[in-house]
Amino acid sequence: MVTTMTPTAFETWVRPRLPDLLRFGYLVTGSYDAAQDAVQTALASAYEKWEHVSTRDHPEQYVRRMITNAHISAWRAHGRRQVPVAEPTPGHLPDPSAAIADHDAVWRMCAGLPPQQRAAVVLRFYEDLDYAEIARVLDCPEATARSHIHRALIRLRTQLTSGDPS
């Protein structure tokens, strides 16, 4: 299918948003490589459908949903969840600040969540979207978005109280 859209309009839209889309991709996937793959897949698809995507009310949310779906599709195709490589033991590195240690602990717990729960948590707490917006991005009912977040928080709370960060 050949589109009549010029690359300039799409590039003009993508260029200022690419760092945010890559950050979002990293937060959803837990891996820089997987984030780049998901963003590239989503942007290639968005480029092919740009005439349709650009006329939507919120094209950026639509592309973010495409990134999430690209990651979930890749995860399903491989039949397993990709777990980020464990960090080196603290004894081999200079002692990081408490804030960085806390951030790492939270991220490790989030990385252990199922992809849709992790995406919902990222959208809610990193992107500060409300439940209706999360539902639009994940293409699910608002109640399902709430359920993803609720279940993720229960799992995270359980990990925190048990002292098991994995």
Short mmCIF file of N, CA and C in Angstrom, two decimals:
data_model
loop_
_atom_site.label_atom_id
_atom_site.label_comp_id
_atom_site.label_asym_id
_atom_site.label_seq_id
_atom_site.Cartn_x
_atom_site.Cartn_y
_atom_site.Cartn_z
N MET A 1 0.85 -1.18 0.00
CA MET A 1 0.00 0.00 0.00
C MET A 1 0.89 1.24 0.00
N VAL A 2 0.67 2.12 -0.93
CA VAL A 2 1.46 3.34 -1.06
C VAL A 2 0.68 4.50 -0.46
N THR A 3 1.35 5.26 0.41
CA THR A 3 0.70 6.42 1.01
C THR A 3 1.11 7.67 0.28
N THR A 4 0.26 8.70 0.35
CA THR A 4 0.56 9.97 -0.31
C THR A 4 1.22 10.95 0.66
N MET A 5 1.40 10.54 1.91
CA MET A 5 1.97 11.39 2.94
C MET A 5 3.47 11.54 2.71
N THR A 6 3.98 12.74 2.92
CA THR A 6 5.41 12.97 2.77
C THR A 6 6.13 12.61 4.05
N PRO A 7 7.35 12.11 3.95
CA PRO A 7 8.10 11.77 5.16
C PRO A 7 8.30 12.97 6.07
N THR A 8 8.29 14.16 5.53
CA THR A 8 8.56 15.34 6.33
C THR A 8 7.52 15.55 7.42
N ALA A 9 6.26 15.36 7.13
CA ALA A 9 5.21 15.56 8.15
C ALA A 9 5.37 14.57 9.29
N PHE A 10 5.62 13.31 8.96
CA PHE A 10 5.80 12.29 9.98
C PHE A 10 7.07 12.58 10.78
N GLU A 11 8.16 12.88 10.10
CA GLU A 11 9.43 13.18 10.79
C GLU A 11 9.28 14.40 11.68
N THR A 12 8.55 15.39 11.24
CA THR A 12 8.31 16.59 12.04
C THR A 12 7.55 16.25 13.31
N TRP A 13 6.62 15.32 13.22
CA TRP A 13 5.87 14.89 14.40
C TRP A 13 6.74 14.05 15.33
N VAL A 14 7.52 13.12 14.77
CA VAL A 14 8.29 12.17 15.58
C VAL A 14 9.49 12.81 16.26
N ARG A 15 10.22 13.63 15.55
CA ARG A 15 11.51 14.14 16.05
C ARG A 15 11.45 14.68 17.48
N PRO A 16 10.53 15.58 17.85
CA PRO A 16 10.53 16.07 19.24
C PRO A 16 10.01 15.05 20.26
N ARG A 17 9.28 14.05 19.79
CA ARG A 17 8.67 13.08 20.70
C ARG A 17 9.51 11.82 20.90
N LEU A 18 10.50 11.60 20.06
CA LEU A 18 11.25 10.35 20.10
C LEU A 18 11.89 10.07 21.45
N PRO A 19 12.54 11.04 22.12
CA PRO A 19 13.11 10.72 23.44
C PRO A 19 12.04 10.26 24.45
N ASP A 20 10.88 10.91 24.45
CA ASP A 20 9.80 10.51 25.36
C ASP A 20 9.25 9.13 25.00
N LEU A 21 9.14 8.84 23.70
CA LEU A 21 8.65 7.54 23.28
C LEU A 21 9.64 6.43 23.66
N LEU A 22 10.93 6.70 23.53
CA LEU A 22 11.94 5.72 23.93
C LEU A 22 11.93 5.52 25.44
N ARG A 23 11.76 6.59 26.20
CA ARG A 23 11.68 6.47 27.66
C ARG A 23 10.46 5.65 28.04
N PHE A 24 9.34 5.94 27.40
CA PHE A 24 8.13 5.16 27.64
C PHE A 24 8.36 3.69 27.29
N GLY A 25 8.99 3.45 26.15
CA GLY A 25 9.27 2.08 25.74
C GLY A 25 10.15 1.35 26.76
N TYR A 26 11.14 2.06 27.30
CA TYR A 26 12.00 1.44 28.31
C TYR A 26 11.21 1.11 29.57
N LEU A 27 10.36 2.01 29.98
CA LEU A 27 9.58 1.77 31.18
C LEU A 27 8.61 0.60 31.01
N VAL A 28 8.09 0.44 29.81
CA VAL A 28 7.16 -0.67 29.54
C VAL A 28 7.90 -2.00 29.41
N THR A 29 9.08 -1.98 28.76
CA THR A 29 9.77 -3.23 28.46
C THR A 29 10.80 -3.63 29.50
N GLY A 30 11.42 -2.64 30.15
CA GLY A 30 12.46 -2.94 31.13
C GLY A 30 13.82 -3.16 30.49
N SER A 31 13.94 -2.88 29.22
CA SER A 31 15.20 -3.11 28.51
C SER A 31 15.36 -2.05 27.42
N TYR A 32 16.57 -1.51 27.31
CA TYR A 32 16.80 -0.51 26.26
C TYR A 32 16.66 -1.14 24.87
N ASP A 33 17.18 -2.35 24.71
CA ASP A 33 17.09 -3.01 23.41
C ASP A 33 15.64 -3.31 23.04
N ALA A 34 14.89 -3.86 23.97
CA ALA A 34 13.48 -4.16 23.71
C ALA A 34 12.69 -2.87 23.47
N ALA A 35 13.04 -1.81 24.18
CA ALA A 35 12.36 -0.53 23.99
C ALA A 35 12.61 -0.01 22.57
N GLN A 36 13.86 -0.07 22.13
CA GLN A 36 14.18 0.39 20.77
C GLN A 36 13.44 -0.44 19.73
N ASP A 37 13.37 -1.75 19.94
CA ASP A 37 12.65 -2.62 19.01
C ASP A 37 11.16 -2.27 18.98
N ALA A 38 10.56 -2.12 20.16
CA ALA A 38 9.12 -1.82 20.23
C ALA A 38 8.81 -0.46 19.62
N VAL A 39 9.63 0.53 19.92
CA VAL A 39 9.41 1.88 19.36
C VAL A 39 9.59 1.86 17.84
N GLN A 40 10.62 1.17 17.38
CA GLN A 40 10.86 1.09 15.93
C GLN A 40 9.69 0.40 15.23
N THR A 41 9.22 -0.70 15.79
CA THR A 41 8.09 -1.42 15.21
C THR A 41 6.85 -0.53 15.18
N ALA A 42 6.58 0.15 16.29
CA ALA A 42 5.40 1.01 16.37
C ALA A 42 5.50 2.18 15.40
N LEU A 43 6.68 2.81 15.32
CA LEU A 43 6.83 3.96 14.43
C LEU A 43 6.76 3.53 12.96
N ALA A 44 7.28 2.37 12.63
CA ALA A 44 7.18 1.89 11.24
C ALA A 44 5.72 1.68 10.88
N SER A 45 4.96 1.11 11.80
CA SER A 45 3.54 0.90 11.56
C SER A 45 2.79 2.23 11.50
N ALA A 46 3.15 3.15 12.40
CA ALA A 46 2.50 4.46 12.42
C ALA A 46 2.80 5.22 11.13
N TYR A 47 4.01 5.08 10.61
CA TYR A 47 4.36 5.76 9.36
C TYR A 47 3.49 5.26 8.21
N GLU A 48 3.31 3.94 8.15
CA GLU A 48 2.49 3.35 7.09
C GLU A 48 1.04 3.81 7.18
N LYS A 49 0.57 4.07 8.40
CA LYS A 49 -0.83 4.45 8.62
C LYS A 49 -0.96 5.91 9.03
N TRP A 50 0.05 6.74 8.72
CA TRP A 50 0.10 8.09 9.26
C TRP A 50 -1.12 8.93 8.91
N GLU A 51 -1.67 8.75 7.73
CA GLU A 51 -2.86 9.53 7.37
C GLU A 51 -4.01 9.24 8.34
N HIS A 52 -4.12 8.01 8.78
CA HIS A 52 -5.16 7.63 9.76
C HIS A 52 -4.74 8.07 11.17
N VAL A 53 -3.51 7.78 11.55
CA VAL A 53 -3.03 8.06 12.91
C VAL A 53 -3.04 9.57 13.18
N SER A 54 -2.61 10.35 12.23
CA SER A 54 -2.49 11.80 12.44
C SER A 54 -3.84 12.49 12.60
N THR A 55 -4.91 11.85 12.15
CA THR A 55 -6.23 12.47 12.27
C THR A 55 -6.94 12.10 13.57
N ARG A 56 -6.34 11.24 14.37
CA ARG A 56 -6.94 10.84 15.65
C ARG A 56 -6.86 12.00 16.63
N ASP A 57 -7.70 11.97 17.66
CA ASP A 57 -7.70 13.02 18.67
C ASP A 57 -6.37 13.11 19.40
N HIS A 58 -5.78 11.96 19.72
CA HIS A 58 -4.54 11.91 20.48
C HIS A 58 -3.55 10.97 19.79
N PRO A 59 -2.88 11.42 18.73
CA PRO A 59 -1.98 10.51 18.01
C PRO A 59 -0.84 9.98 18.88
N GLU A 60 -0.37 10.77 19.84
CA GLU A 60 0.73 10.29 20.68
C GLU A 60 0.27 9.13 21.56
N GLN A 61 -0.92 9.21 22.12
CA GLN A 61 -1.45 8.09 22.91
C GLN A 61 -1.63 6.86 22.04
N TYR A 62 -2.05 7.08 20.81
CA TYR A 62 -2.24 5.97 19.88
C TYR A 62 -0.89 5.28 19.61
N VAL A 63 0.15 6.07 19.40
CA VAL A 63 1.47 5.51 19.15
C VAL A 63 1.99 4.81 20.40
N ARG A 64 1.74 5.35 21.57
CA ARG A 64 2.16 4.69 22.81
C ARG A 64 1.46 3.33 22.95
N ARG A 65 0.20 3.27 22.57
CA ARG A 65 -0.50 1.99 22.61
C ARG A 65 0.15 1.03 21.61
N MET A 66 0.56 1.54 20.45
CA MET A 66 1.24 0.71 19.46
C MET A 66 2.56 0.17 20.03
N ILE A 67 3.27 1.00 20.79
CA ILE A 67 4.53 0.55 21.42
C ILE A 67 4.24 -0.58 22.41
N THR A 68 3.25 -0.37 23.25
CA THR A 68 2.86 -1.40 24.22
C THR A 68 2.47 -2.69 23.51
N ASN A 69 1.65 -2.57 22.48
CA ASN A 69 1.21 -3.75 21.74
C ASN A 69 2.38 -4.44 21.04
N ALA A 70 3.32 -3.66 20.51
CA ALA A 70 4.50 -4.25 19.86
C ALA A 70 5.30 -5.07 20.86
N HIS A 71 5.46 -4.54 22.07
CA HIS A 71 6.19 -5.28 23.09
C HIS A 71 5.45 -6.56 23.50
N ILE A 72 4.15 -6.44 23.72
CA ILE A 72 3.37 -7.61 24.11
C ILE A 72 3.39 -8.66 23.00
N SER A 73 3.30 -8.22 21.75
CA SER A 73 3.35 -9.17 20.62
C SER A 73 4.70 -9.88 20.57
N ALA A 74 5.78 -9.13 20.79
CA ALA A 74 7.11 -9.75 20.79
C ALA A 74 7.23 -10.74 21.94
N TRP A 75 6.70 -10.37 23.08
CA TRP A 75 6.73 -11.25 24.24
C TRP A 75 5.96 -12.53 23.95
N ARG A 76 4.80 -12.40 23.34
CA ARG A 76 3.99 -13.58 23.03
C ARG A 76 4.68 -14.44 21.97
N ALA A 77 5.32 -13.81 21.00
CA ALA A 77 5.98 -14.57 19.93
C ALA A 77 7.12 -15.42 20.48
N HIS A 78 7.79 -14.92 21.48
CA HIS A 78 8.89 -15.68 22.07
C HIS A 78 8.41 -16.66 23.13
N GLY A 79 7.16 -16.53 23.57
CA GLY A 79 6.57 -17.45 24.52
C GLY A 79 7.11 -17.33 25.93
N ARG A 80 7.82 -16.26 26.21
CA ARG A 80 8.33 -16.07 27.56
C ARG A 80 8.58 -14.59 27.78
N ARG A 81 8.60 -14.22 29.02
CA ARG A 81 8.86 -12.84 29.40
C ARG A 81 10.37 -12.66 29.46
N GLN A 82 10.84 -11.55 28.93
CA GLN A 82 12.26 -11.26 29.01
C GLN A 82 12.53 -10.57 30.33
N VAL A 83 13.47 -11.09 31.09
CA VAL A 83 13.81 -10.52 32.39
C VAL A 83 15.11 -9.76 32.23
N PRO A 84 15.18 -8.51 32.70
CA PRO A 84 16.42 -7.76 32.58
C PRO A 84 17.57 -8.49 33.28
N VAL A 85 18.77 -8.33 32.74
CA VAL A 85 19.95 -8.95 33.31
C VAL A 85 20.20 -8.36 34.69
N ALA A 86 20.53 -9.21 35.64
CA ALA A 86 20.77 -8.75 37.01
C ALA A 86 21.96 -7.81 37.06
N GLU A 87 21.86 -6.83 37.91
CA GLU A 87 22.94 -5.88 38.11
C GLU A 87 24.10 -6.56 38.84
N PRO A 88 25.33 -6.08 38.67
CA PRO A 88 26.44 -6.63 39.44
C PRO A 88 26.20 -6.44 40.93
N THR A 89 26.82 -7.26 41.74
CA THR A 89 26.64 -7.16 43.19
C THR A 89 27.18 -5.83 43.69
N PRO A 90 26.55 -5.26 44.74
CA PRO A 90 26.95 -3.95 45.24
C PRO A 90 28.42 -3.89 45.70
N GLY A 91 29.01 -5.00 46.11
CA GLY A 91 30.40 -4.98 46.58
C GLY A 91 31.39 -4.61 45.50
N HIS A 92 31.01 -4.76 44.23
CA HIS A 92 31.92 -4.46 43.12
C HIS A 92 31.76 -3.05 42.58
N LEU A 93 30.79 -2.33 43.08
CA LEU A 93 30.53 -0.98 42.59
C LEU A 93 30.63 0.02 43.74
N PRO A 94 30.91 1.28 43.42
CA PRO A 94 30.84 2.29 44.47
C PRO A 94 29.42 2.35 45.02
N ASP A 95 29.29 2.66 46.29
CA ASP A 95 27.98 2.69 46.94
C ASP A 95 27.13 3.81 46.34
N PRO A 96 26.01 3.45 45.67
CA PRO A 96 25.15 4.49 45.09
C PRO A 96 24.35 5.19 46.18
N SER A 97 23.81 6.34 45.82
CA SER A 97 23.00 7.09 46.77
C SER A 97 21.72 6.33 47.09
N ALA A 98 21.10 6.67 48.17
CA ALA A 98 19.87 5.99 48.60
C ALA A 98 18.76 6.13 47.56
N ALA A 99 18.70 7.27 46.93
CA ALA A 99 17.64 7.48 45.93
C ALA A 99 17.81 6.53 44.75
N ILE A 100 19.02 6.35 44.30
CA ILE A 100 19.26 5.45 43.17
C ILE A 100 18.97 4.01 43.59
N ALA A 101 19.36 3.63 44.78
CA ALA A 101 19.09 2.28 45.28
C ALA A 101 17.59 2.03 45.37
N ASP A 102 16.86 3.01 45.88
CA ASP A 102 15.40 2.87 45.96
C ASP A 102 14.78 2.73 44.58
N HIS A 103 15.24 3.56 43.65
CA HIS A 103 14.73 3.51 42.28
C HIS A 103 14.99 2.15 41.66
N ASP A 104 16.18 1.63 41.84
CA ASP A 104 16.52 0.32 41.29
C ASP A 104 15.66 -0.78 41.90
N ALA A 105 15.44 -0.73 43.19
CA ALA A 105 14.62 -1.75 43.85
C ALA A 105 13.19 -1.71 43.33
N VAL A 106 12.66 -0.51 43.17
CA VAL A 106 11.30 -0.37 42.64
C VAL A 106 11.25 -0.88 41.21
N TRP A 107 12.26 -0.53 40.42
CA TRP A 107 12.23 -0.96 39.02
C TRP A 107 12.35 -2.48 38.91
N ARG A 108 13.16 -3.10 39.73
CA ARG A 108 13.28 -4.57 39.69
C ARG A 108 11.94 -5.23 40.01
N MET A 109 11.24 -4.68 40.99
CA MET A 109 9.94 -5.25 41.32
C MET A 109 8.96 -5.05 40.16
N CYS A 110 8.99 -3.87 39.55
CA CYS A 110 8.10 -3.59 38.42
C CYS A 110 8.45 -4.47 37.22
N ALA A 111 9.72 -4.74 37.02
CA ALA A 111 10.14 -5.57 35.89
C ALA A 111 9.61 -6.99 36.00
N GLY A 112 9.29 -7.43 37.22
CA GLY A 112 8.75 -8.76 37.42
C GLY A 112 7.25 -8.87 37.19
N LEU A 113 6.60 -7.75 36.93
CA LEU A 113 5.15 -7.77 36.68
C LEU A 113 4.86 -8.28 35.26
N PRO A 114 3.70 -8.87 35.05
CA PRO A 114 3.30 -9.23 33.68
C PRO A 114 3.26 -7.97 32.81
N PRO A 115 3.47 -8.10 31.50
CA PRO A 115 3.58 -6.93 30.62
C PRO A 115 2.42 -5.94 30.70
N GLN A 116 1.18 -6.42 30.74
CA GLN A 116 0.06 -5.48 30.76
C GLN A 116 -0.04 -4.76 32.10
N GLN A 117 0.25 -5.45 33.20
CA GLN A 117 0.24 -4.80 34.50
C GLN A 117 1.37 -3.76 34.57
N ARG A 118 2.55 -4.13 34.07
CA ARG A 118 3.67 -3.20 34.09
C ARG A 118 3.35 -1.97 33.25
N ALA A 119 2.75 -2.18 32.07
CA ALA A 119 2.38 -1.05 31.21
C ALA A 119 1.39 -0.15 31.93
N ALA A 120 0.41 -0.73 32.61
CA ALA A 120 -0.59 0.07 33.33
C ALA A 120 0.07 0.86 34.45
N VAL A 121 0.99 0.24 35.19
CA VAL A 121 1.68 0.94 36.28
C VAL A 121 2.53 2.08 35.73
N VAL A 122 3.23 1.82 34.63
CA VAL A 122 4.06 2.86 34.01
C VAL A 122 3.18 4.03 33.58
N LEU A 123 2.07 3.73 32.93
CA LEU A 123 1.19 4.80 32.47
C LEU A 123 0.60 5.59 33.63
N ARG A 124 0.29 4.90 34.73
CA ARG A 124 -0.34 5.58 35.87
C ARG A 124 0.66 6.39 36.67
N PHE A 125 1.80 5.77 37.02
CA PHE A 125 2.69 6.40 37.98
C PHE A 125 3.91 7.09 37.36
N TYR A 126 4.32 6.69 36.16
CA TYR A 126 5.42 7.39 35.50
C TYR A 126 4.91 8.44 34.53
N GLU A 127 3.83 8.10 33.81
CA GLU A 127 3.28 9.03 32.82
C GLU A 127 2.14 9.87 33.40
N ASP A 128 1.67 9.54 34.61
CA ASP A 128 0.64 10.28 35.32
C ASP A 128 -0.67 10.39 34.54
N LEU A 129 -1.07 9.29 33.89
CA LEU A 129 -2.33 9.26 33.17
C LEU A 129 -3.44 8.79 34.10
N ASP A 130 -4.66 9.25 33.84
CA ASP A 130 -5.78 8.75 34.64
C ASP A 130 -6.26 7.42 34.04
N TYR A 131 -7.19 6.76 34.72
CA TYR A 131 -7.61 5.42 34.31
C TYR A 131 -8.23 5.41 32.92
N ALA A 132 -8.99 6.43 32.58
CA ALA A 132 -9.61 6.48 31.25
C ALA A 132 -8.55 6.57 30.16
N GLU A 133 -7.52 7.38 30.40
CA GLU A 133 -6.43 7.50 29.42
C GLU A 133 -5.64 6.20 29.31
N ILE A 134 -5.42 5.55 30.44
CA ILE A 134 -4.71 4.26 30.44
C ILE A 134 -5.51 3.24 29.63
N ALA A 135 -6.81 3.23 29.83
CA ALA A 135 -7.67 2.30 29.09
C ALA A 135 -7.58 2.56 27.59
N ARG A 136 -7.52 3.83 27.19
CA ARG A 136 -7.39 4.15 25.77
C ARG A 136 -6.05 3.67 25.22
N VAL A 137 -4.97 3.91 25.96
CA VAL A 137 -3.65 3.51 25.50
C VAL A 137 -3.54 1.99 25.39
N LEU A 138 -4.08 1.28 26.38
CA LEU A 138 -3.99 -0.18 26.39
C LEU A 138 -5.12 -0.84 25.59
N ASP A 139 -6.04 -0.02 25.09
CA ASP A 139 -7.16 -0.52 24.30
C ASP A 139 -7.95 -1.59 25.07
N CYS A 140 -8.36 -1.20 26.27
CA CYS A 140 -9.14 -2.10 27.11
C CYS A 140 -10.17 -1.26 27.87
N PRO A 141 -11.15 -1.91 28.47
CA PRO A 141 -12.12 -1.15 29.28
C PRO A 141 -11.42 -0.51 30.49
N GLU A 142 -11.98 0.58 30.96
CA GLU A 142 -11.41 1.28 32.11
C GLU A 142 -11.33 0.36 33.32
N ALA A 143 -12.32 -0.48 33.51
CA ALA A 143 -12.31 -1.41 34.65
C ALA A 143 -11.12 -2.37 34.55
N THR A 144 -10.76 -2.78 33.36
CA THR A 144 -9.61 -3.66 33.18
C THR A 144 -8.32 -2.93 33.51
N ALA A 145 -8.22 -1.67 33.11
CA ALA A 145 -7.04 -0.87 33.45
C ALA A 145 -6.91 -0.74 34.97
N ARG A 146 -8.02 -0.47 35.63
CA ARG A 146 -8.01 -0.40 37.10
C ARG A 146 -7.59 -1.74 37.71
N SER A 147 -8.09 -2.82 37.14
CA SER A 147 -7.76 -4.15 37.64
C SER A 147 -6.27 -4.45 37.47
N HIS A 148 -5.70 -4.08 36.32
CA HIS A 148 -4.26 -4.28 36.10
C HIS A 148 -3.46 -3.56 37.19
N ILE A 149 -3.81 -2.32 37.44
CA ILE A 149 -3.08 -1.54 38.44
C ILE A 149 -3.30 -2.11 39.84
N HIS A 150 -4.54 -2.45 40.15
CA HIS A 150 -4.86 -3.01 41.47
C HIS A 150 -4.06 -4.29 41.72
N ARG A 151 -4.06 -5.19 40.74
CA ARG A 151 -3.33 -6.46 40.90
C ARG A 151 -1.82 -6.23 40.98
N ALA A 152 -1.33 -5.29 40.19
CA ALA A 152 0.11 -4.99 40.24
C ALA A 152 0.49 -4.43 41.61
N LEU A 153 -0.33 -3.54 42.15
CA LEU A 153 -0.03 -2.96 43.46
C LEU A 153 -0.08 -4.01 44.56
N ILE A 154 -1.03 -4.94 44.46
CA ILE A 154 -1.08 -6.03 45.45
C ILE A 154 0.20 -6.85 45.37
N ARG A 155 0.63 -7.17 44.18
CA ARG A 155 1.85 -7.96 44.01
C ARG A 155 3.08 -7.20 44.53
N LEU A 156 3.16 -5.92 44.20
CA LEU A 156 4.29 -5.11 44.68
C LEU A 156 4.26 -4.99 46.21
N ARG A 157 3.08 -4.77 46.76
CA ARG A 157 2.94 -4.66 48.22
C ARG A 157 3.37 -5.96 48.90
N THR A 158 2.98 -7.08 48.33
CA THR A 158 3.36 -8.39 48.88
C THR A 158 4.87 -8.56 48.85
N GLN A 159 5.50 -8.16 47.74
CA GLN A 159 6.95 -8.26 47.63
C GLN A 159 7.64 -7.37 48.67
N LEU A 160 7.09 -6.18 48.88
CA LEU A 160 7.68 -5.26 49.85
C LEU A 160 7.57 -5.79 51.28
N THR A 161 6.42 -6.35 51.63
CA THR A 161 6.24 -6.83 52.99
C THR A 161 6.98 -8.13 53.25
N SER A 162 7.22 -8.91 52.19
CA SER A 162 7.95 -10.17 52.36
C SER A 162 9.45 -9.95 52.32
N GLY A 163 9.86 -8.77 51.86
CA GLY A 163 11.29 -8.46 51.76
C GLY A 163 11.94 -9.08 50.54
N ASP A 164 11.13 -9.59 49.61
CA ASP A 164 11.65 -10.23 48.40
C ASP A 164 11.50 -9.27 47.23
N PRO A 165 12.59 -8.59 46.78
CA PRO A 165 12.49 -7.61 45.71
C PRO A 165 12.37 -8.23 44.33
N SER A 166 12.41 -9.54 44.19
CA SER A 166 12.35 -10.14 42.85
C SER A 166 10.98 -10.56 42.45
#
